[in-house]
Short mmCIF file of C-alpha atoms in Angstrom, two decimals:
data_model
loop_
_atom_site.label_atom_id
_atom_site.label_comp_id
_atom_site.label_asym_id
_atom_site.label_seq_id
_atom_site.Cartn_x
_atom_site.Cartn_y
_atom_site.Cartn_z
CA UNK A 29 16.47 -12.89 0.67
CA UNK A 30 13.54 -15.77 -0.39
CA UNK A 31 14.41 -18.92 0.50
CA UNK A 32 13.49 -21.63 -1.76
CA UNK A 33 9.89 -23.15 -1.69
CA UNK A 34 9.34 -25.77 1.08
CA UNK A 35 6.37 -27.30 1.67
CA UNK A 36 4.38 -23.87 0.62
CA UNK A 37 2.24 -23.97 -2.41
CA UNK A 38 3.20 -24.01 -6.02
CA UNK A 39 4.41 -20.78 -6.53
CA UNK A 40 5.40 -19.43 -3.62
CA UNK A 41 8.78 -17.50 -3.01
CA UNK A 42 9.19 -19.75 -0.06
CA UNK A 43 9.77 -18.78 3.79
CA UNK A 44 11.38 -14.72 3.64
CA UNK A 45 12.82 -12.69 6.46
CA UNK A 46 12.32 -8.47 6.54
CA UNK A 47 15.49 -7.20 6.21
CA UNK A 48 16.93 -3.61 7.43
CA UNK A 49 19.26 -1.45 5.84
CA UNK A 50 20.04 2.20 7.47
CA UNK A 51 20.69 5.16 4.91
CA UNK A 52 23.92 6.87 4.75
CA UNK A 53 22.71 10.18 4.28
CA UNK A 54 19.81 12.73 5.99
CA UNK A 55 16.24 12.39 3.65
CA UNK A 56 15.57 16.13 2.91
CA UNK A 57 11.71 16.68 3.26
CA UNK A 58 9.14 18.91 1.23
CA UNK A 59 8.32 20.47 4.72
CA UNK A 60 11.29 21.72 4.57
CA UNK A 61 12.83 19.45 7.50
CA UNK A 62 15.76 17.08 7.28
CA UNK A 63 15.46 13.32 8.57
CA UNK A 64 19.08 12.66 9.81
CA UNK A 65 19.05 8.98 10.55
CA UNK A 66 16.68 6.68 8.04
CA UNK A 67 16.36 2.90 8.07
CA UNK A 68 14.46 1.18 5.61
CA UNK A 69 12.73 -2.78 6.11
CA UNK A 70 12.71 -4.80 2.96
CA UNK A 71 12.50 -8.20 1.12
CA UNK A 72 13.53 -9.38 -1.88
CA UNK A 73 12.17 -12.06 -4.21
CA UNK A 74 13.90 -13.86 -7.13
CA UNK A 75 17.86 -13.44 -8.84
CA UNK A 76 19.52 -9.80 -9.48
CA UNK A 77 20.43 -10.03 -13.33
CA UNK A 78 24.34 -9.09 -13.67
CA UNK A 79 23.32 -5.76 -15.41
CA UNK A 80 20.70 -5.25 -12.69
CA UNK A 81 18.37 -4.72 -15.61
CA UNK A 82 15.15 -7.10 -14.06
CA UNK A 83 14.37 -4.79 -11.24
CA UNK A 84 10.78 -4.67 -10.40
CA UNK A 85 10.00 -2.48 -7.41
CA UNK A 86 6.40 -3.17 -5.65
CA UNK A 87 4.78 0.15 -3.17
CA UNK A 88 2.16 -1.00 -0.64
CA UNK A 89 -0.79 0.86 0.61
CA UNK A 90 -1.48 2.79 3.62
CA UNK A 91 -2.12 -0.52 5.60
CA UNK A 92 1.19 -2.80 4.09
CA UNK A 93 4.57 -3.37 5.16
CA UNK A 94 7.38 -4.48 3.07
CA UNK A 95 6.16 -8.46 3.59
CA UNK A 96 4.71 -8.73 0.44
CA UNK A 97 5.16 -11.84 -0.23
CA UNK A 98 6.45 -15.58 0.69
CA UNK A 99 5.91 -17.01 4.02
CA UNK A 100 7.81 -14.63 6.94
CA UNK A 101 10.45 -16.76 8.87
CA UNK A 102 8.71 -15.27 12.46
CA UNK A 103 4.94 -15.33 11.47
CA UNK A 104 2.92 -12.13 13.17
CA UNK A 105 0.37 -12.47 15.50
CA UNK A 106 -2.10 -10.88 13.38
CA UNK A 107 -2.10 -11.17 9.48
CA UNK A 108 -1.21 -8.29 7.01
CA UNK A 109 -3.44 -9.70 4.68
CA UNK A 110 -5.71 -7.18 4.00
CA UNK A 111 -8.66 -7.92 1.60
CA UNK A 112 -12.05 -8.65 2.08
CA UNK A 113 -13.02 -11.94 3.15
CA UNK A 114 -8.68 -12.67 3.42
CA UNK A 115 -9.69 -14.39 6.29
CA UNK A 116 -11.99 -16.94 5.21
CA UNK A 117 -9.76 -17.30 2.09
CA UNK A 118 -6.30 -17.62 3.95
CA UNK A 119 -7.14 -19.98 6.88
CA UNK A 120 -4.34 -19.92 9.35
CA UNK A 121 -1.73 -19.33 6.49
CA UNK A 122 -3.07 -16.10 6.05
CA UNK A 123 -0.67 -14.67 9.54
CA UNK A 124 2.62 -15.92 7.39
CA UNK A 125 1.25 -14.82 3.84
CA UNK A 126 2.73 -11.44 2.41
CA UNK A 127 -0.14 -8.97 1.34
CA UNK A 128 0.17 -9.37 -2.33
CA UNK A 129 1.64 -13.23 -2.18
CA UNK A 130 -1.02 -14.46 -5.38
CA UNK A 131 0.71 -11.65 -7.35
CA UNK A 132 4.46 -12.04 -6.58
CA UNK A 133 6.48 -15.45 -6.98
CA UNK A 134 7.69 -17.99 -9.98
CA UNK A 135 4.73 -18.08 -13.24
CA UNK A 136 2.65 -15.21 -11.42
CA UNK A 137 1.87 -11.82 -12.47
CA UNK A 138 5.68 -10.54 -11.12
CA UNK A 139 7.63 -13.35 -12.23
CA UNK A 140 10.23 -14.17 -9.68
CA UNK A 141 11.65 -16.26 -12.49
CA UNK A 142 12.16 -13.59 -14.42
CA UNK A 143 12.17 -10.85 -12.06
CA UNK A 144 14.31 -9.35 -8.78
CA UNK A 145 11.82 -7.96 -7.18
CA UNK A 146 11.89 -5.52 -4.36
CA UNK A 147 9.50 -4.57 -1.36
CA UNK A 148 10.28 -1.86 1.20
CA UNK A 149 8.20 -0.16 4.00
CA UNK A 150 7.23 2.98 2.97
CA UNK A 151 8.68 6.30 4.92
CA UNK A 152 6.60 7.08 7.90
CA UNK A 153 5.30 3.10 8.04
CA UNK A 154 5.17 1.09 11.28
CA UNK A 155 6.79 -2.36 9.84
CA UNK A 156 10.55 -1.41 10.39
CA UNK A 157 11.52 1.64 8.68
CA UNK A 158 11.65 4.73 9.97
CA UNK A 159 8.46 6.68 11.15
CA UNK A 160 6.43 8.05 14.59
CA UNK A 161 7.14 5.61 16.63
CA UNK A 162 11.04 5.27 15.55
CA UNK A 163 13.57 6.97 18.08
CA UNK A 164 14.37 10.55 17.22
CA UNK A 165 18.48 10.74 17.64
CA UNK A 166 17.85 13.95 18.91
CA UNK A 167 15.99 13.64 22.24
CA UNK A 168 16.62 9.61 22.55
CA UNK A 169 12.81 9.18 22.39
CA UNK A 170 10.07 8.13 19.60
CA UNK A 171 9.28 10.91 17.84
CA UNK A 172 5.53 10.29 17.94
CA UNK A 173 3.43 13.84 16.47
CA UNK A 174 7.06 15.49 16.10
CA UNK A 175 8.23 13.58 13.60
CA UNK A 176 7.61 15.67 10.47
CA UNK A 177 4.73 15.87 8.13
CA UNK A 178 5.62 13.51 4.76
CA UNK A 179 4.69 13.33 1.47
CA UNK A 180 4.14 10.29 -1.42
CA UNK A 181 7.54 11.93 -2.91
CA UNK A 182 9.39 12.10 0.54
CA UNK A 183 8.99 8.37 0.53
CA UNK A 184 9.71 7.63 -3.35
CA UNK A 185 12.96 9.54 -2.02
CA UNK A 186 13.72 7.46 0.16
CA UNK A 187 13.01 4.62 -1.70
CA UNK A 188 15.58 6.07 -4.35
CA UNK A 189 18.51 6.52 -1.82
CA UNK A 190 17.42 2.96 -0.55
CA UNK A 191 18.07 1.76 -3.87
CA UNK A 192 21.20 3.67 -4.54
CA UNK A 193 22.64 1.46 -1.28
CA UNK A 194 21.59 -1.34 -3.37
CA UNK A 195 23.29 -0.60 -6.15
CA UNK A 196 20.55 -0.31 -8.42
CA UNK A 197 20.26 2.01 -10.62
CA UNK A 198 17.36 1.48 -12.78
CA UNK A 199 13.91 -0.24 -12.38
CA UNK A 200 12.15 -2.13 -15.19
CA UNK A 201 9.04 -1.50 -13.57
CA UNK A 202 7.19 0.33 -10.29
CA UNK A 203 4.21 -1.36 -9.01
CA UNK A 204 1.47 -0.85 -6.43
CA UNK A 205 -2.27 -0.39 -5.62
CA UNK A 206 -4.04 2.66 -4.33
CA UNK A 207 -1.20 4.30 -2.47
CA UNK A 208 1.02 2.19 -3.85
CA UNK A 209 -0.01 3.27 -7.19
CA UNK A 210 0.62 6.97 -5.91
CA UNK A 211 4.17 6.07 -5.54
CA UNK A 212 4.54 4.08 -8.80
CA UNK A 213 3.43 7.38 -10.43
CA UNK A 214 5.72 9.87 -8.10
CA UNK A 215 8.63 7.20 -9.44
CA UNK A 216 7.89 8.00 -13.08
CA UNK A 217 7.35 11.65 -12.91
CA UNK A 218 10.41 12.30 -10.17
CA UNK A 219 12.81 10.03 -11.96
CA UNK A 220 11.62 9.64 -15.85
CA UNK A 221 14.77 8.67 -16.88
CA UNK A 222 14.83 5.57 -14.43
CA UNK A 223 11.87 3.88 -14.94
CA UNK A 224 10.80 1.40 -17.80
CA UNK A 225 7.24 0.74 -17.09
CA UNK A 226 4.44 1.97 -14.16
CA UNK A 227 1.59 -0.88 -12.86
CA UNK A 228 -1.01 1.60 -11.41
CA UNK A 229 -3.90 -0.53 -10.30
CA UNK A 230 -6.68 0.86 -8.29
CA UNK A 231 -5.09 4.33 -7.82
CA UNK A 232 -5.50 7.65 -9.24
CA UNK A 233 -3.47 11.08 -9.73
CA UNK A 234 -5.08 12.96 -6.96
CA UNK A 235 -7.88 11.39 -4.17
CA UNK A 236 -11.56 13.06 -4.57
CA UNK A 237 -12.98 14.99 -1.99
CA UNK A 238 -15.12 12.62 -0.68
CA UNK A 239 -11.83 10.22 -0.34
CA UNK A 240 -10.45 13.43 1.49
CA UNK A 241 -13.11 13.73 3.66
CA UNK A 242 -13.19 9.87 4.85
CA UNK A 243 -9.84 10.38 5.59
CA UNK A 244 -9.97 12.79 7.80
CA UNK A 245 -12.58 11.45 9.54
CA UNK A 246 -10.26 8.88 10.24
CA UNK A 247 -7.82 10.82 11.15
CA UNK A 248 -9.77 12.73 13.65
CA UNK A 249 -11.21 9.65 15.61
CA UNK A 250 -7.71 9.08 16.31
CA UNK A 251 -6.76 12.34 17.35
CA UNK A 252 -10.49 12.99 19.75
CA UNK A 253 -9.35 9.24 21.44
CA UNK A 254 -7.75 10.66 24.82
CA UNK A 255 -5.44 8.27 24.63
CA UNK A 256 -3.58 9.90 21.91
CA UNK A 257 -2.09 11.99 24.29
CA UNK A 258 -1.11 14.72 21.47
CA UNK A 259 0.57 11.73 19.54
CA UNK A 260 3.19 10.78 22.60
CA UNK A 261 1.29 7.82 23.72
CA UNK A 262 4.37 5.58 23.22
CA UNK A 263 5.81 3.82 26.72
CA UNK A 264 2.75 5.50 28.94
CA UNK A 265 1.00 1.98 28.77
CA UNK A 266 -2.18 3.46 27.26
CA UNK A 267 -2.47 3.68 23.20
CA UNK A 268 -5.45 5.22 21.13
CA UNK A 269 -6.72 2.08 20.36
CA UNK A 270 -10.16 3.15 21.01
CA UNK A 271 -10.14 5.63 18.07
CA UNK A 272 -7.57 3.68 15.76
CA UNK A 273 -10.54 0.99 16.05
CA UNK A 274 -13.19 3.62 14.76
CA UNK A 275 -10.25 5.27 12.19
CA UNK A 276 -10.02 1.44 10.23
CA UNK A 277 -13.84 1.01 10.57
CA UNK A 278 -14.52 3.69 8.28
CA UNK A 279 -11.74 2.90 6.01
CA UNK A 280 -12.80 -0.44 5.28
CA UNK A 281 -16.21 0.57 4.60
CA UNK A 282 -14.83 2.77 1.86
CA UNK A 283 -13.02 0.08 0.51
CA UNK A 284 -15.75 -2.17 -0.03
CA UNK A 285 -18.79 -1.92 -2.46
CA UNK A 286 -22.24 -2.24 -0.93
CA UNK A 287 -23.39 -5.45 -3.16
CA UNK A 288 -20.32 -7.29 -1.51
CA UNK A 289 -21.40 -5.92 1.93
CA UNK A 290 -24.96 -6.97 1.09
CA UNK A 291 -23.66 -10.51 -0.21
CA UNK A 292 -21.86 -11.61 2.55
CA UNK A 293 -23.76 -10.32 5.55
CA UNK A 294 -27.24 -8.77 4.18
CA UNK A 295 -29.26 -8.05 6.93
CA UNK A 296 -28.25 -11.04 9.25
CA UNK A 297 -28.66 -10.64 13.05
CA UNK A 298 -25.83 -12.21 15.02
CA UNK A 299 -28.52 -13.92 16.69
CA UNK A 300 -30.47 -15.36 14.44
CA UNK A 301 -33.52 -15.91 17.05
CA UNK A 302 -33.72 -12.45 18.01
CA UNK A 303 -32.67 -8.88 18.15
CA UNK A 304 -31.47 -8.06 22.08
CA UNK A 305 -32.28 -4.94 22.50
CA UNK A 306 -28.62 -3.54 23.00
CA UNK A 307 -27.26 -0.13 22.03
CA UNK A 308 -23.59 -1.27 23.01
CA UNK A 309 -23.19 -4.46 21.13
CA UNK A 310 -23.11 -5.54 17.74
CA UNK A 311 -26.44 -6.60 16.54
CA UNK A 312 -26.11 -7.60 12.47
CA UNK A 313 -23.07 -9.80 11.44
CA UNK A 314 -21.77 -6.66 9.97
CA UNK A 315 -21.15 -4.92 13.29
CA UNK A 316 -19.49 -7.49 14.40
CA UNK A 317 -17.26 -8.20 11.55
CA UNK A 318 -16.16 -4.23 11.24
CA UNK A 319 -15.50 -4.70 15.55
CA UNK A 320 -13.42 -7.86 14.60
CA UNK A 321 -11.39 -5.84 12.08
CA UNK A 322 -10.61 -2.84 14.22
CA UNK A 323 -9.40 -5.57 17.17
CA UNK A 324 -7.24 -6.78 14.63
CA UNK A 325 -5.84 -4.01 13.29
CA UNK A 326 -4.58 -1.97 16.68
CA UNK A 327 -2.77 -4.60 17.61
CA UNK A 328 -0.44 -4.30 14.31
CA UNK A 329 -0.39 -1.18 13.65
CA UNK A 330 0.64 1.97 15.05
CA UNK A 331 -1.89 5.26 15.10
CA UNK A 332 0.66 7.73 14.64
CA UNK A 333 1.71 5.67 11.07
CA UNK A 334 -2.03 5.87 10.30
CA UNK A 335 -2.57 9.54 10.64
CA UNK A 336 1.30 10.49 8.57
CA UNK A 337 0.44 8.26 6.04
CA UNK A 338 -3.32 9.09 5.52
CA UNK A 339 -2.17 13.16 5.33
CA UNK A 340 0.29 11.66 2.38
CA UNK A 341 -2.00 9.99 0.34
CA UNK A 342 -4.50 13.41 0.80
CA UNK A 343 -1.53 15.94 0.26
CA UNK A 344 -1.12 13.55 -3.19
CA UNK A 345 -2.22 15.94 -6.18
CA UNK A 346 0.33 15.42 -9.83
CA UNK A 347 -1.09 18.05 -11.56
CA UNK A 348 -0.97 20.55 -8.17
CA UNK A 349 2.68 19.47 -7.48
CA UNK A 350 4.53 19.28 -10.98
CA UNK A 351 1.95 20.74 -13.82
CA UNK A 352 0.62 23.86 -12.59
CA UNK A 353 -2.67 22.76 -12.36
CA UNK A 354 -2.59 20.74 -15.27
CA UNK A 355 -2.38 16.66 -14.98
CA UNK A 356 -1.14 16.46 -18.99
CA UNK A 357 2.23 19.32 -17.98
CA UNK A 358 2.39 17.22 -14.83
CA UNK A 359 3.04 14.09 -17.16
CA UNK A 360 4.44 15.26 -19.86
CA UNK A 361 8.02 14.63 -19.37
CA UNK A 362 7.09 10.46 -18.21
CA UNK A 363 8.58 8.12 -20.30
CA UNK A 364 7.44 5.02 -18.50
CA UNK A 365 5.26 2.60 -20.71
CA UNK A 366 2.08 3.04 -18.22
CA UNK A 367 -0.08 -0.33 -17.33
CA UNK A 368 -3.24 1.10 -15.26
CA UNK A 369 -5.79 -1.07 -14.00
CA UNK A 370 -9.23 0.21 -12.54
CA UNK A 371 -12.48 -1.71 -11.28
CA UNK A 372 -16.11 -1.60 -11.96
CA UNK A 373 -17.15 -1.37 -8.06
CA UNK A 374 -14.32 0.94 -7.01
CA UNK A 375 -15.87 4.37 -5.71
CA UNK A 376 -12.67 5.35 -3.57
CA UNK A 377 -10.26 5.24 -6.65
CA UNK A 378 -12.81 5.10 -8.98
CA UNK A 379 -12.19 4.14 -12.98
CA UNK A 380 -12.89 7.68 -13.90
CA UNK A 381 -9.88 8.45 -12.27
CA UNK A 382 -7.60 6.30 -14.20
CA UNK A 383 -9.47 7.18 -17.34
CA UNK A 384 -8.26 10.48 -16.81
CA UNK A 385 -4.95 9.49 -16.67
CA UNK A 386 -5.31 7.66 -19.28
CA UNK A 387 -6.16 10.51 -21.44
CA UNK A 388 -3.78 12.76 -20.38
CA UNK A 389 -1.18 10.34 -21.59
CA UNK A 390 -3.35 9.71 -25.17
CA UNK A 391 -2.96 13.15 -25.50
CA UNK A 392 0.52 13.67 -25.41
CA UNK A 393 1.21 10.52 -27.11
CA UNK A 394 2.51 8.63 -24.57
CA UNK A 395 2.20 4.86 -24.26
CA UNK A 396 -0.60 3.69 -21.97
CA UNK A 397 -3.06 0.93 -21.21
CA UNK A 398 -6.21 0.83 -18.94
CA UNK A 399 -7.80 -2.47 -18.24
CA UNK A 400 -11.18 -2.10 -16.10
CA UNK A 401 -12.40 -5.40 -14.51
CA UNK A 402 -16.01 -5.69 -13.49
CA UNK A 403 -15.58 -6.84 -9.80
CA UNK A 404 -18.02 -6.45 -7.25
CA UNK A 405 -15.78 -6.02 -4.47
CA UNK A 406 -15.06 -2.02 -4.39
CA UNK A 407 -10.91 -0.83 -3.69
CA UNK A 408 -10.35 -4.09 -2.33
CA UNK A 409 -10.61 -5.86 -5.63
CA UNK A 410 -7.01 -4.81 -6.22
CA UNK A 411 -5.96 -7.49 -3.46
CA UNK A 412 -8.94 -9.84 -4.20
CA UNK A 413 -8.75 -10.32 -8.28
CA UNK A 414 -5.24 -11.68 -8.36
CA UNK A 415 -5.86 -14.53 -11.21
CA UNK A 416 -7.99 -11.53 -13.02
CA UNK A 417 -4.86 -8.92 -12.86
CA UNK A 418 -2.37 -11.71 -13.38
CA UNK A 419 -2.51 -12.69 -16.98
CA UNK A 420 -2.97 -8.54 -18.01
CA UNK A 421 0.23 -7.46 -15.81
CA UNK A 422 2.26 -10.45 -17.65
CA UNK A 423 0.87 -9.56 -21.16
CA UNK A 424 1.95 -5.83 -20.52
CA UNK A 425 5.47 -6.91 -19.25
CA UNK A 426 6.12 -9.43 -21.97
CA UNK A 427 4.63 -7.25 -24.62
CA UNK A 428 7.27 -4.20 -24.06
CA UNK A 429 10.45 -6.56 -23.80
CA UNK A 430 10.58 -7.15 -19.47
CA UNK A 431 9.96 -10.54 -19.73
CA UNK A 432 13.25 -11.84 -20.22
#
């Protein structure tokens, strides 16, 4: 639970600590396997109403854990803050800060004041619930590339029977960006009847190929690094980090924009007198800011996570899985007012994506707002244009009665 603020800025949920809860009962799986043993990491921000009516539940993206926001009571060693430039913007804060901290707290765009808000780890995820590199009961080992394939509904699942533990039965709203999005939507198709309102922002209702294929580029410098050792790398002393490095290369190039790119490093040389002749090192500033984020990155997150969670967010296709084909059967039985937000610079979830959506919903006369923001930053504007996403998210909540 959030402590109250300390010395942390205005607005801040104060100083938080993950919590764990394990699930009664076996997650079935759309593989057709059974997980027998589930725990799930969470935090919680702001008051449970008595009729547990004020429920907002936030989904992360591939990269997040359920830290979204506050100040964590045992800072990491590297920062979750994804985001370009996070860095630079943070300062040292940034290792304490949850990943969506500008979004979530008292007067911001999830009103702790107003809201209980809820964070978990997604299924498969490396930041305390269960996944690769948990302990399979069955062999007293991590499971590493035999724990089973998931999919965006195997963790909204779990996120249900999480819930359930809770005693909460309905949410107000689901919200999340890119992958997180992806869930919001599983929520609201899966469970129609239990869900007031969907925040979508920089997402979309099945990837594009190109989105595909960057993925499983990623996916397969992990797998071609030796050191993946078939995916049971855990407690030999030698990790793919080699490969993990080159996996979060690429996907931070795809969730950038090239003006940004161009803006912050154009064609700078890291040594400004000279190039050096070197085929080994970085040479531009932008080398050696894409080396500095893969250094970062293996050392807080797990490969194995990467590669599950990447497969989910490909396998990801509403109108494939629940409309025959057809995004508007796939929706048609949502009853969730839906909130989508979309920006300019965004090729990887792109606006036409959530226009399409947005249409689908039109069309069956569902309830439905899309907001696009002109941002040069690409995907990453969903973690970068808090104050611009802040005053639309608590229109749309106020406007359909969650505000109170």
């Amino acid at each position: 639970m959030a402590q109250p603020p300390s010395a942390l800025a205005a607005g801040s949920v104060g100083t938080v600590e993950t919590r764990y809860l394990d699930l009664p009962k076996p997650i079935r799986l759309d593989c057709g396997r059974e997980l027998p043993a589930v725990r799930v990491a969470y935090e919680t921000y702001g008051i449970l109403s008595p009729r547990r009516d004020n429920v907002i539940l936030v989904c992360h993206a591939l990269s997040g854990d359920a830290h979204a926001a506050g100040f964590a009571a045992a800072p990491p060693a590297e920062s979750t803050r994804d985001g370009f430039g996070a860095e630079d913007r943070d300062g040292t804060a940034g290792k304490g800060l949850g990943w969506w901290d500008g979004m979530i707290g008292p007067g911001k765009a999830f009103d702790t004041d107003r809201f209980f808000v809820v964070s978990t780890n997604l299924l498969g995820g490396c930041g305390g619930t269960t996944g690769p590199s948990s302990i399979d009961p069955a062999t007293g080992r991590p499971y590493g590339a035999d724990f089973p394939v998931i999919t965006v509904a195997d963790m909204v699942r779990t996120e249900r029977a999480f819930l359930d533990e809770l005693g909460i039965e309905r949410l107000a709203a689901v919200a999340g960006g890119s992958l997180g999005g992806m869930q919001a939507f599983q929520w609201a198709v899966m469970f129609p009847d239990q869900v007031d309102a969907v925040v979508a922002i920089a997402s979309t209702h099945a990837l594009h190929p190109q989105g595909v294929a960057w993925n499983a580029i990623a996916r397969d410098a992990i797998m071609r690094d030796p050191a993946w050792q078939g995916g049971h790398y855990y407690g030999t002393g030698r990790a793919p980090d080699a490969g993990m490095g080159v996996a979060r290369m690429v996907g931070h190039i795809t969730y950038l924009s090239a003006p940004a790119l161009n803006d912050k490093f154009g064609r700078r040389l890291q040594f400004a007198d000279d190039i050096r002749y070197t085929i080994t090192e970085p040479e531009y500033e932008v080398e050696s800011y894409l080396r500095h984020q893969a250094d970062s990155f293996v050392k807080r997150f797990d490969a194995n996570t990467y590669l599950y969670t990447s497969r989910a967010l490909t396998y990801f296709d509403l109108a494939r899985q629940h409309g025959g084909g057809s995004l508007a059967r796939a929706l048609e039985d949502l009853s969730a007012r839906t909130l989508l937000i979309a920006f300019s610079s965004d090729w990887l979830y792109p606006p036409s994506a959530s226009r399409e959506i947005e249409e689908a919903l039109r069309a069956l006369g569902k309830s439905v707002e899309l907001q696009v923001i002109d941002a040069p930053y690409g995907h990453d504007c969903f973690l970068l244009e808090e104050a611009r996403q802040t005053p639309i998210i608590r229109e749309f909540l106020s406007e359909h009665g969650l505000s109170d």
